[in-house]
């Protein structure tokens, strides 16, 4: 579902569980599921419109280049 942001942009939320090796291209805000302990390099690479990623505290590692060429990425929240 789409939600209108204050600026009038569309927000498309996606819960990343690791089952899909990549986040869908229409996702703008990603929450990493508590079941995920590592982020694969190709999970976010070259993502055209991702703005924010919120990690769960269970994530222990992020492969090199995981955020390469994510030109719209503005915020990554990593608790712990």
PDB file of N, CA, C and O in Angstrom:
ATOM      1  N   UNK A   1       0.838  -1.177   0.000  1.00  0.00           N
ATOM      2  CA  UNK A   1       0.000   0.000   0.000  1.00  0.00           C
ATOM      3  C   UNK A   1       0.885   1.243   0.000  1.00  0.00           C
ATOM      4  O   UNK A   1       1.990   1.231   0.517  1.00  0.00           O
ATOM      5  N   UNK A   2       0.399   2.286  -0.605  1.00  0.00           N
ATOM      6  CA  UNK A   2       1.126   3.545  -0.658  1.00  0.00           C
ATOM      7  C   UNK A   2       0.564   4.501   0.382  1.00  0.00           C
ATOM      8  O   UNK A   2      -0.632   4.552   0.613  1.00  0.00           O
ATOM      9  N   UNK A   3       1.442   5.271   1.007  1.00  0.00           N
ATOM     10  CA  UNK A   3       1.059   6.266   1.996  1.00  0.00           C
ATOM     11  C   UNK A   3       1.646   7.593   1.538  1.00  0.00           C
ATOM     12  O   UNK A   3       2.802   7.657   1.137  1.00  0.00           O
ATOM     13  N   UNK A   4       0.860   8.647   1.594  1.00  0.00           N
ATOM     14  CA  UNK A   4       1.367   9.947   1.175  1.00  0.00           C
ATOM     15  C   UNK A   4       2.251  10.536   2.272  1.00  0.00           C
ATOM     16  O   UNK A   4       1.865  10.568   3.427  1.00  0.00           O
ATOM     17  N   UNK A   5       3.412  10.967   1.902  1.00  0.00           N
ATOM     18  CA  UNK A   5       4.327  11.619   2.840  1.00  0.00           C
ATOM     19  C   UNK A   5       3.986  13.098   2.908  1.00  0.00           C
ATOM     20  O   UNK A   5       3.279  13.629   2.058  1.00  0.00           O
ATOM     21  N   UNK A   6       4.517  13.770   3.889  1.00  0.00           N
ATOM     22  CA  UNK A   6       4.247  15.188   4.067  1.00  0.00           C
ATOM     23  C   UNK A   6       4.654  15.999   2.852  1.00  0.00           C
ATOM     24  O   UNK A   6       4.018  16.968   2.499  1.00  0.00           O
ATOM     25  N   UNK A   7       5.723  15.588   2.196  1.00  0.00           N
ATOM     26  CA  UNK A   7       6.219  16.313   1.029  1.00  0.00           C
ATOM     27  C   UNK A   7       5.436  15.969  -0.229  1.00  0.00           C
ATOM     28  O   UNK A   7       5.700  16.491  -1.286  1.00  0.00           O
ATOM     29  N   UNK A   8       4.490  15.033  -0.143  1.00  0.00           N
ATOM     30  CA  UNK A   8       3.722  14.624  -1.298  1.00  0.00           C
ATOM     31  C   UNK A   8       4.337  13.452  -2.047  1.00  0.00           C
ATOM     32  O   UNK A   8       3.809  13.022  -3.054  1.00  0.00           O
ATOM     33  N   UNK A   9       5.459  12.915  -1.554  1.00  0.00           N
ATOM     34  CA  UNK A   9       6.090  11.758  -2.191  1.00  0.00           C
ATOM     35  C   UNK A   9       5.409  10.480  -1.718  1.00  0.00           C
ATOM     36  O   UNK A   9       4.850  10.432  -0.636  1.00  0.00           O
ATOM     37  N   UNK A  10       5.494   9.455  -2.530  1.00  0.00           N
ATOM     38  CA  UNK A  10       4.958   8.148  -2.143  1.00  0.00           C
ATOM     39  C   UNK A  10       5.987   7.409  -1.309  1.00  0.00           C
ATOM     40  O   UNK A  10       7.169   7.414  -1.611  1.00  0.00           O
ATOM     41  N   UNK A  11       5.492   6.756  -0.271  1.00  0.00           N
ATOM     42  CA  UNK A  11       6.339   5.924   0.568  1.00  0.00           C
ATOM     43  C   UNK A  11       5.894   4.488   0.349  1.00  0.00           C
ATOM     44  O   UNK A  11       4.714   4.166   0.463  1.00  0.00           O
ATOM     45  N   UNK A  12       6.840   3.630   0.043  1.00  0.00           N
ATOM     46  CA  UNK A  12       6.550   2.210  -0.142  1.00  0.00           C
ATOM     47  C   UNK A  12       7.425   1.455   0.852  1.00  0.00           C
ATOM     48  O   UNK A  12       8.645   1.406   0.708  1.00  0.00           O
ATOM     49  N   UNK A  13       6.786   0.888   1.869  1.00  0.00           N
ATOM     50  CA  UNK A  13       7.514   0.171   2.918  1.00  0.00           C
ATOM     51  C   UNK A  13       7.679  -1.303   2.545  1.00  0.00           C
ATOM     52  O   UNK A  13       6.802  -1.897   1.928  1.00  0.00           O
ATOM     53  N   UNK A  14       8.824  -1.865   2.956  1.00  0.00           N
ATOM     54  CA  UNK A  14       9.110  -3.267   2.679  1.00  0.00           C
ATOM     55  C   UNK A  14       9.817  -3.865   3.877  1.00  0.00           C
ATOM     56  O   UNK A  14      10.728  -3.266   4.434  1.00  0.00           O
ATOM     57  N   UNK A  15       9.364  -5.046   4.293  1.00  0.00           N
ATOM     58  CA  UNK A  15      10.002  -5.772   5.392  1.00  0.00           C
ATOM     59  C   UNK A  15      10.962  -6.791   4.778  1.00  0.00           C
ATOM     60  O   UNK A  15      10.526  -7.761   4.158  1.00  0.00           O
ATOM     61  N   UNK A  16      12.262  -6.567   4.947  1.00  0.00           N
ATOM     62  CA  UNK A  16      13.289  -7.441   4.374  1.00  0.00           C
ATOM     63  C   UNK A  16      13.525  -8.626   5.295  1.00  0.00           C
ATOM     64  O   UNK A  16      13.937  -8.462   6.439  1.00  0.00           O
ATOM     65  N   UNK A  17      13.241  -9.825   4.794  1.00  0.00           N
ATOM     66  CA  UNK A  17      13.421 -11.038   5.577  1.00  0.00           C
ATOM     67  C   UNK A  17      14.612 -11.862   5.097  1.00  0.00           C
ATOM     68  O   UNK A  17      14.951 -12.861   5.724  1.00  0.00           O
ATOM     69  N   UNK A  18      15.212 -11.474   3.990  1.00  0.00           N
ATOM     70  CA  UNK A  18      16.323 -12.218   3.432  1.00  0.00           C
ATOM     71  C   UNK A  18      15.888 -13.313   2.477  1.00  0.00           C
ATOM     72  O   UNK A  18      16.707 -13.886   1.770  1.00  0.00           O
ATOM     73  N   UNK A  19      14.589 -13.623   2.455  1.00  0.00           N
ATOM     74  CA  UNK A  19      14.090 -14.647   1.535  1.00  0.00           C
ATOM     75  C   UNK A  19      14.258 -14.194   0.083  1.00  0.00           C
ATOM     76  O   UNK A  19      14.608 -14.990  -0.775  1.00  0.00           O
ATOM     77  N   UNK A  20      13.956 -12.933  -0.166  1.00  0.00           N
ATOM     78  CA  UNK A  20      14.235 -12.340  -1.473  1.00  0.00           C
ATOM     79  C   UNK A  20      15.650 -11.793  -1.385  1.00  0.00           C
ATOM     80  O   UNK A  20      15.970 -11.052  -0.464  1.00  0.00           O
ATOM     81  N   UNK A  21      16.488 -12.151  -2.313  1.00  0.00           N
ATOM     82  CA  UNK A  21      17.882 -11.717  -2.233  1.00  0.00           C
ATOM     83  C   UNK A  21      18.013 -10.205  -2.411  1.00  0.00           C
ATOM     84  O   UNK A  21      18.981  -9.612  -1.961  1.00  0.00           O
ATOM     85  N   UNK A  22      17.036  -9.596  -3.080  1.00  0.00           N
ATOM     86  CA  UNK A  22      17.064  -8.147  -3.317  1.00  0.00           C
ATOM     87  C   UNK A  22      15.771  -7.512  -2.839  1.00  0.00           C
ATOM     88  O   UNK A  22      14.710  -8.116  -2.900  1.00  0.00           O
ATOM     89  N   UNK A  23      15.878  -6.265  -2.437  1.00  0.00           N
ATOM     90  CA  UNK A  23      14.714  -5.473  -2.075  1.00  0.00           C
ATOM     91  C   UNK A  23      14.040  -5.032  -3.382  1.00  0.00           C
ATOM     92  O   UNK A  23      14.721  -4.635  -4.324  1.00  0.00           O
ATOM     93  N   UNK A  24      12.705  -5.091  -3.469  1.00  0.00           N
ATOM     94  CA  UNK A  24      12.018  -4.673  -4.694  1.00  0.00           C
ATOM     95  C   UNK A  24      12.343  -3.223  -5.077  1.00  0.00           C
ATOM     96  O   UNK A  24      12.527  -2.374  -4.202  1.00  0.00           O
ATOM     97  N   UNK A  25      12.403  -2.956  -6.367  1.00  0.00           N
ATOM     98  CA  UNK A  25      12.786  -1.629  -6.852  1.00  0.00           C
ATOM     99  C   UNK A  25      11.811  -0.522  -6.479  1.00  0.00           C
ATOM    100  O   UNK A  25      12.166   0.647  -6.510  1.00  0.00           O
ATOM    101  N   UNK A  26      10.565  -0.862  -6.117  1.00  0.00           N
ATOM    102  CA  UNK A  26       9.599   0.183  -5.765  1.00  0.00           C
ATOM    103  C   UNK A  26       9.613   0.525  -4.273  1.00  0.00           C
ATOM    104  O   UNK A  26       8.900   1.422  -3.835  1.00  0.00           O
ATOM    105  N   UNK A  27      10.437  -0.155  -3.478  1.00  0.00           N
ATOM    106  CA  UNK A  27      10.506   0.112  -2.036  1.00  0.00           C
ATOM    107  C   UNK A  27      11.313   1.381  -1.767  1.00  0.00           C
ATOM    108  O   UNK A  27      12.354   1.601  -2.370  1.00  0.00           O
ATOM    109  N   UNK A  28      10.812   2.212  -0.859  1.00  0.00           N
ATOM    110  CA  UNK A  28      11.524   3.436  -0.472  1.00  0.00           C
ATOM    111  C   UNK A  28      12.042   3.365   0.967  1.00  0.00           C
ATOM    112  O   UNK A  28      13.061   3.959   1.286  1.00  0.00           O
ATOM    113  N   UNK A  29      11.339   2.651   1.832  1.00  0.00           N
ATOM    114  CA  UNK A  29      11.693   2.543   3.247  1.00  0.00           C
ATOM    115  C   UNK A  29      11.693   1.069   3.625  1.00  0.00           C
ATOM    116  O   UNK A  29      10.685   0.384   3.459  1.00  0.00           O
ATOM    117  N   UNK A  30      12.811   0.585   4.147  1.00  0.00           N
ATOM    118  CA  UNK A  30      12.972  -0.836   4.439  1.00  0.00           C
ATOM    119  C   UNK A  30      13.219  -1.042   5.925  1.00  0.00           C
ATOM    120  O   UNK A  30      14.042  -0.346   6.534  1.00  0.00           O
ATOM    121  N   UNK A  31      12.513  -2.015   6.490  1.00  0.00           N
ATOM    122  CA  UNK A  31      12.764  -2.471   7.845  1.00  0.00           C
ATOM    123  C   UNK A  31      13.311  -3.884   7.737  1.00  0.00           C
ATOM    124  O   UNK A  31      12.719  -4.735   7.072  1.00  0.00           O
ATOM    125  N   UNK A  32      14.443  -4.122   8.370  1.00  0.00           N
ATOM    126  CA  UNK A  32      15.053  -5.448   8.347  1.00  0.00           C
ATOM    127  C   UNK A  32      14.446  -6.273   9.469  1.00  0.00           C
ATOM    128  O   UNK A  32      14.453  -5.869  10.635  1.00  0.00           O
ATOM    129  N   UNK A  33      13.900  -7.426   9.102  1.00  0.00           N
ATOM    130  CA  UNK A  33      13.214  -8.315  10.033  1.00  0.00           C
ATOM    131  C   UNK A  33      14.157  -8.833  11.121  1.00  0.00           C
ATOM    132  O   UNK A  33      15.362  -8.991  10.894  1.00  0.00           O
ATOM    133  N   UNK A  34      13.589  -9.136  12.283  1.00  0.00           N
ATOM    134  CA  UNK A  34      14.371  -9.641  13.413  1.00  0.00           C
ATOM    135  C   UNK A  34      15.035 -10.986  13.120  1.00  0.00           C
ATOM    136  O   UNK A  34      16.014 -11.353  13.770  1.00  0.00           O
ATOM    137  N   UNK A  35      14.543 -11.708  12.142  1.00  0.00           N
ATOM    138  CA  UNK A  35      15.116 -13.015  11.801  1.00  0.00           C
ATOM    139  C   UNK A  35      16.415 -12.900  10.990  1.00  0.00           C
ATOM    140  O   UNK A  35      17.152 -13.876  10.859  1.00  0.00           O
ATOM    141  N   UNK A  36      16.724 -11.717  10.489  1.00  0.00           N
ATOM    142  CA  UNK A  36      17.903 -11.513   9.641  1.00  0.00           C
ATOM    143  C   UNK A  36      19.131 -11.237  10.513  1.00  0.00           C
ATOM    144  O   UNK A  36      19.096 -10.357  11.376  1.00  0.00           O
ATOM    145  N   UNK A  37      20.215 -11.984  10.266  1.00  0.00           N
ATOM    146  CA  UNK A  37      21.452 -11.769  11.016  1.00  0.00           C
ATOM    147  C   UNK A  37      22.569 -11.204  10.148  1.00  0.00           C
ATOM    148  O   UNK A  37      23.563 -10.716  10.675  1.00  0.00           O
ATOM    149  N   UNK A  38      22.408 -11.270   8.824  1.00  0.00           N
ATOM    150  CA  UNK A  38      23.420 -10.736   7.911  1.00  0.00           C
ATOM    151  C   UNK A  38      22.739 -10.178   6.663  1.00  0.00           C
ATOM    152  O   UNK A  38      21.740 -10.719   6.204  1.00  0.00           O
ATOM    153  N   UNK A  39      23.306  -9.100   6.140  1.00  0.00           N
ATOM    154  CA  UNK A  39      22.798  -8.473   4.923  1.00  0.00           C
ATOM    155  C   UNK A  39      23.724  -8.842   3.775  1.00  0.00           C
ATOM    156  O   UNK A  39      24.934  -8.594   3.834  1.00  0.00           O
ATOM    157  N   UNK A  40      23.162  -9.428   2.735  1.00  0.00           N
ATOM    158  CA  UNK A  40      23.943  -9.817   1.563  1.00  0.00           C
ATOM    159  C   UNK A  40      24.312  -8.591   0.736  1.00  0.00           C
ATOM    160  O   UNK A  40      23.579  -7.594   0.706  1.00  0.00           O
ATOM    161  N   UNK A  41      25.435  -8.665   0.049  1.00  0.00           N
ATOM    162  CA  UNK A  41      25.922  -7.538  -0.744  1.00  0.00           C
ATOM    163  C   UNK A  41      24.902  -7.073  -1.774  1.00  0.00           C
ATOM    164  O   UNK A  41      24.738  -5.883  -2.001  1.00  0.00           O
ATOM    165  N   UNK A  42      24.192  -8.008  -2.385  1.00  0.00           N
ATOM    166  CA  UNK A  42      23.269  -7.616  -3.449  1.00  0.00           C
ATOM    167  C   UNK A  42      21.895  -7.173  -2.948  1.00  0.00           C
ATOM    168  O   UNK A  42      21.048  -6.764  -3.739  1.00  0.00           O
ATOM    169  N   UNK A  43      21.654  -7.206  -1.658  1.00  0.00           N
ATOM    170  CA  UNK A  43      20.333  -6.883  -1.114  1.00  0.00           C
ATOM    171  C   UNK A  43      19.874  -5.465  -1.471  1.00  0.00           C
ATOM    172  O   UNK A  43      18.708  -5.247  -1.790  1.00  0.00           O
ATOM    173  N   UNK A  44      20.777  -4.496  -1.432  1.00  0.00           N
ATOM    174  CA  UNK A  44      20.412  -3.099  -1.673  1.00  0.00           C
ATOM    175  C   UNK A  44      21.158  -2.471  -2.847  1.00  0.00           C
ATOM    176  O   UNK A  44      20.794  -1.380  -3.287  1.00  0.00           O
ATOM    177  N   UNK A  45      22.177  -3.124  -3.357  1.00  0.00           N
ATOM    178  CA  UNK A  45      23.014  -2.551  -4.420  1.00  0.00           C
ATOM    179  C   UNK A  45      22.184  -2.002  -5.571  1.00  0.00           C
ATOM    180  O   UNK A  45      21.234  -2.633  -6.013  1.00  0.00           O
ATOM    181  N   UNK A  46      22.576  -0.817  -6.032  1.00  0.00           N
ATOM    182  CA  UNK A  46      21.976  -0.182  -7.209  1.00  0.00           C
ATOM    183  C   UNK A  46      20.487   0.108  -7.042  1.00  0.00           C
ATOM    184  O   UNK A  46      19.780   0.280  -8.021  1.00  0.00           O
ATOM    185  N   UNK A  47      20.010   0.141  -5.807  1.00  0.00           N
ATOM    186  CA  UNK A  47      18.578   0.401  -5.600  1.00  0.00           C
ATOM    187  C   UNK A  47      18.275   1.841  -5.986  1.00  0.00           C
ATOM    188  O   UNK A  47      18.895   2.769  -5.471  1.00  0.00           O
ATOM    189  N   UNK A  48      17.306   2.065  -6.871  1.00  0.00           N
ATOM    190  CA  UNK A  48      17.096   3.399  -7.426  1.00  0.00           C
ATOM    191  C   UNK A  48      16.452   4.422  -6.498  1.00  0.00           C
ATOM    192  O   UNK A  48      16.744   5.610  -6.605  1.00  0.00           O
ATOM    193  N   UNK A  49      15.583   3.985  -5.570  1.00  0.00           N
ATOM    194  CA  UNK A  49      14.821   4.986  -4.804  1.00  0.00           C
ATOM    195  C   UNK A  49      14.774   4.732  -3.301  1.00  0.00           C
ATOM    196  O   UNK A  49      14.024   5.400  -2.592  1.00  0.00           O
ATOM    197  N   UNK A  50      15.558   3.802  -2.801  1.00  0.00           N
ATOM    198  CA  UNK A  50      15.528   3.531  -1.368  1.00  0.00           C
ATOM    199  C   UNK A  50      16.047   4.756  -0.611  1.00  0.00           C
ATOM    200  O   UNK A  50      17.052   5.335  -0.966  1.00  0.00           O
ATOM    201  N   UNK A  51      15.303   5.156   0.425  1.00  0.00           N
ATOM    202  CA  UNK A  51      15.616   6.359   1.193  1.00  0.00           C
ATOM    203  C   UNK A  51      16.114   6.014   2.591  1.00  0.00           C
ATOM    204  O   UNK A  51      17.018   6.656   3.107  1.00  0.00           O
ATOM    205  N   UNK A  52      15.527   4.978   3.190  1.00  0.00           N
ATOM    206  CA  UNK A  52      15.820   4.664   4.589  1.00  0.00           C
ATOM    207  C   UNK A  52      15.826   3.153   4.814  1.00  0.00           C
ATOM    208  O   UNK A  52      14.988   2.442   4.281  1.00  0.00           O
ATOM    209  N   UNK A  53      16.771   2.704   5.646  1.00  0.00           N
ATOM    210  CA  UNK A  53      16.829   1.302   6.062  1.00  0.00           C
ATOM    211  C   UNK A  53      16.962   1.280   7.581  1.00  0.00           C
ATOM    212  O   UNK A  53      17.830   1.949   8.143  1.00  0.00           O
ATOM    213  N   UNK A  54      16.083   0.519   8.234  1.00  0.00           N
ATOM    214  CA  UNK A  54      16.139   0.373   9.681  1.00  0.00           C
ATOM    215  C   UNK A  54      16.474  -1.080   9.984  1.00  0.00           C
ATOM    216  O   UNK A  54      15.710  -1.987   9.649  1.00  0.00           O
ATOM    217  N   UNK A  55      17.626  -1.304  10.601  1.00  0.00           N
ATOM    218  CA  UNK A  55      18.093  -2.639  10.943  1.00  0.00           C
ATOM    219  C   UNK A  55      17.523  -3.069  12.284  1.00  0.00           C
ATOM    220  O   UNK A  55      17.285  -2.241  13.165  1.00  0.00           O
ATOM    221  N   UNK A  56      17.376  -4.381  12.455  1.00  0.00           N
ATOM    222  CA  UNK A  56      17.049  -4.945  13.753  1.00  0.00           C
ATOM    223  C   UNK A  56      18.364  -5.172  14.495  1.00  0.00           C
ATOM    224  O   UNK A  56      19.425  -5.327  13.872  1.00  0.00           O
ATOM    225  N   UNK A  57      18.317  -5.237  15.795  1.00  0.00           N
ATOM    226  CA  UNK A  57      19.539  -5.443  16.580  1.00  0.00           C
ATOM    227  C   UNK A  57      20.168  -6.813  16.362  1.00  0.00           C
ATOM    228  O   UNK A  57      21.317  -7.038  16.736  1.00  0.00           O
ATOM    229  N   UNK A  58      19.450  -7.744  15.746  1.00  0.00           N
ATOM    230  CA  UNK A  58      19.986  -9.083  15.478  1.00  0.00           C
ATOM    231  C   UNK A  58      20.938  -9.126  14.289  1.00  0.00           C
ATOM    232  O   UNK A  58      21.627 -10.120  14.093  1.00  0.00           O
ATOM    233  N   UNK A  59      20.984  -8.073  13.488  1.00  0.00           N
ATOM    234  CA  UNK A  59      21.902  -8.040  12.345  1.00  0.00           C
ATOM    235  C   UNK A  59      23.322  -7.900  12.877  1.00  0.00           C
ATOM    236  O   UNK A  59      23.656  -6.935  13.559  1.00  0.00           O
ATOM    237  N   UNK A  60      24.160  -8.877  12.556  1.00  0.00           N
ATOM    238  CA  UNK A  60      25.541  -8.898  13.046  1.00  0.00           C
ATOM    239  C   UNK A  60      26.561  -8.541  11.976  1.00  0.00           C
ATOM    240  O   UNK A  60      27.714  -8.270  12.288  1.00  0.00           O
ATOM    241  N   UNK A  61      26.133  -8.545  10.700  1.00  0.00           N
ATOM    242  CA  UNK A  61      27.086  -8.246   9.640  1.00  0.00           C
ATOM    243  C   UNK A  61      26.412  -7.727   8.377  1.00  0.00           C
ATOM    244  O   UNK A  61      25.261  -8.046   8.102  1.00  0.00           O
ATOM    245  N   UNK A  62      27.169  -6.913   7.654  1.00  0.00           N
ATOM    246  CA  UNK A  62      26.718  -6.372   6.368  1.00  0.00           C
ATOM    247  C   UNK A  62      27.844  -6.611   5.378  1.00  0.00           C
ATOM    248  O   UNK A  62      28.972  -6.168   5.597  1.00  0.00           O
ATOM    249  N   UNK A  63      27.555  -7.341   4.303  1.00  0.00           N
ATOM    250  CA  UNK A  63      28.578  -7.621   3.301  1.00  0.00           C
ATOM    251  C   UNK A  63      28.993  -6.339   2.590  1.00  0.00           C
ATOM    252  O   UNK A  63      28.178  -5.424   2.410  1.00  0.00           O
ATOM    253  N   UNK A  64      30.256  -6.296   2.193  1.00  0.00           N
ATOM    254  CA  UNK A  64      30.796  -5.137   1.498  1.00  0.00           C
ATOM    255  C   UNK A  64      29.998  -4.792   0.254  1.00  0.00           C
ATOM    256  O   UNK A  64      29.569  -5.670  -0.484  1.00  0.00           O
ATOM    257  N   UNK A  65      29.770  -3.518   0.048  1.00  0.00           N
ATOM    258  CA  UNK A  65      29.057  -3.050  -1.128  1.00  0.00           C
ATOM    259  C   UNK A  65      27.549  -3.154  -1.032  1.00  0.00           C
ATOM    260  O   UNK A  65      26.846  -2.905  -2.006  1.00  0.00           O
ATOM    261  N   UNK A  66      27.031  -3.517   0.134  1.00  0.00           N
ATOM    262  CA  UNK A  66      25.586  -3.711   0.277  1.00  0.00           C
ATOM    263  C   UNK A  66      24.789  -2.464  -0.095  1.00  0.00           C
ATOM    264  O   UNK A  66      23.670  -2.563  -0.582  1.00  0.00           O
ATOM    265  N   UNK A  67      25.368  -1.278   0.102  1.00  0.00           N
ATOM    266  CA  UNK A  67      24.666  -0.037  -0.213  1.00  0.00           C
ATOM    267  C   UNK A  67      25.284   0.703  -1.397  1.00  0.00           C
ATOM    268  O   UNK A  67      24.994   1.875  -1.622  1.00  0.00           O
ATOM    269  N   UNK A  68      26.112   0.012  -2.174  1.00  0.00           N
ATOM    270  CA  UNK A  68      26.782   0.652  -3.310  1.00  0.00           C
ATOM    271  C   UNK A  68      25.757   1.175  -4.323  1.00  0.00           C
ATOM    272  O   UNK A  68      24.804   0.494  -4.667  1.00  0.00           O
ATOM    273  N   UNK A  69      25.976   2.396  -4.740  1.00  0.00           N
ATOM    274  CA  UNK A  69      25.170   3.048  -5.773  1.00  0.00           C
ATOM    275  C   UNK A  69      23.709   3.228  -5.383  1.00  0.00           C
ATOM    276  O   UNK A  69      22.839   3.267  -6.247  1.00  0.00           O
ATOM    277  N   UNK A  70      23.437   3.370  -4.106  1.00  0.00           N
ATOM    278  CA  UNK A  70      22.091   3.697  -3.617  1.00  0.00           C
ATOM    279  C   UNK A  70      22.022   5.219  -3.502  1.00  0.00           C
ATOM    280  O   UNK A  70      22.168   5.784  -2.420  1.00  0.00           O
ATOM    281  N   UNK A  71      21.822   5.863  -4.605  1.00  0.00           N
ATOM    282  CA  UNK A  71      21.940   7.323  -4.687  1.00  0.00           C
ATOM    283  C   UNK A  71      20.874   8.091  -3.906  1.00  0.00           C
ATOM    284  O   UNK A  71      21.073   9.241  -3.551  1.00  0.00           O
ATOM    285  N   UNK A  72      19.747   7.474  -3.611  1.00  0.00           N
ATOM    286  CA  UNK A  72      18.682   8.150  -2.865  1.00  0.00           C
ATOM    287  C   UNK A  72      18.744   7.897  -1.362  1.00  0.00           C
ATOM    288  O   UNK A  72      18.008   8.510  -0.602  1.00  0.00           O
ATOM    289  N   UNK A  73      19.616   6.980  -0.935  1.00  0.00           N
ATOM    290  CA  UNK A  73      19.691   6.600   0.472  1.00  0.00           C
ATOM    291  C   UNK A  73      20.112   7.784   1.336  1.00  0.00           C
ATOM    292  O   UNK A  73      21.133   8.413   1.084  1.00  0.00           O
ATOM    293  N   UNK A  74      19.293   8.080   2.349  1.00  0.00           N
ATOM    294  CA  UNK A  74      19.551   9.216   3.234  1.00  0.00           C
ATOM    295  C   UNK A  74      19.808   8.809   4.671  1.00  0.00           C
ATOM    296  O   UNK A  74      20.455   9.519   5.416  1.00  0.00           O
ATOM    297  N   UNK A  75      19.279   7.623   5.079  1.00  0.00           N
ATOM    298  CA  UNK A  75      19.396   7.257   6.486  1.00  0.00           C
ATOM    299  C   UNK A  75      19.469   5.737   6.636  1.00  0.00           C
ATOM    300  O   UNK A  75      18.668   5.018   6.047  1.00  0.00           O
ATOM    301  N   UNK A  76      20.433   5.289   7.463  1.00  0.00           N
ATOM    302  CA  UNK A  76      20.544   3.887   7.854  1.00  0.00           C
ATOM    303  C   UNK A  76      20.591   3.873   9.378  1.00  0.00           C
ATOM    304  O   UNK A  76      21.468   4.501   9.968  1.00  0.00           O
ATOM    305  N   UNK A  77      19.636   3.198   9.985  1.00  0.00           N
ATOM    306  CA  UNK A  77      19.567   3.138  11.443  1.00  0.00           C
ATOM    307  C   UNK A  77      19.977   1.736  11.874  1.00  0.00           C
ATOM    308  O   UNK A  77      19.353   0.752  11.483  1.00  0.00           O
ATOM    309  N   UNK A  78      21.055   1.682  12.685  1.00  0.00           N
ATOM    310  CA  UNK A  78      21.597   0.403  13.171  1.00  0.00           C
ATOM    311  C   UNK A  78      21.662   0.444  14.679  1.00  0.00           C
ATOM    312  O   UNK A  78      22.602   1.021  15.245  1.00  0.00           O
ATOM    313  N   UNK A  79      20.681  -0.146  15.363  1.00  0.00           N
ATOM    314  CA  UNK A  79      20.713  -0.124  16.832  1.00  0.00           C
ATOM    315  C   UNK A  79      21.841  -0.992  17.375  1.00  0.00           C
ATOM    316  O   UNK A  79      22.285  -1.916  16.721  1.00  0.00           O
ATOM    317  N   UNK A  80      22.265  -0.653  18.569  1.00  0.00           N
ATOM    318  CA  UNK A  80      23.277  -1.460  19.251  1.00  0.00           C
ATOM    319  C   UNK A  80      24.614  -1.079  18.967  1.00  0.00           C
ATOM    320  O   UNK A  80      25.555  -0.789  18.756  1.00  0.00           O
TER     321      UNK A  80
END
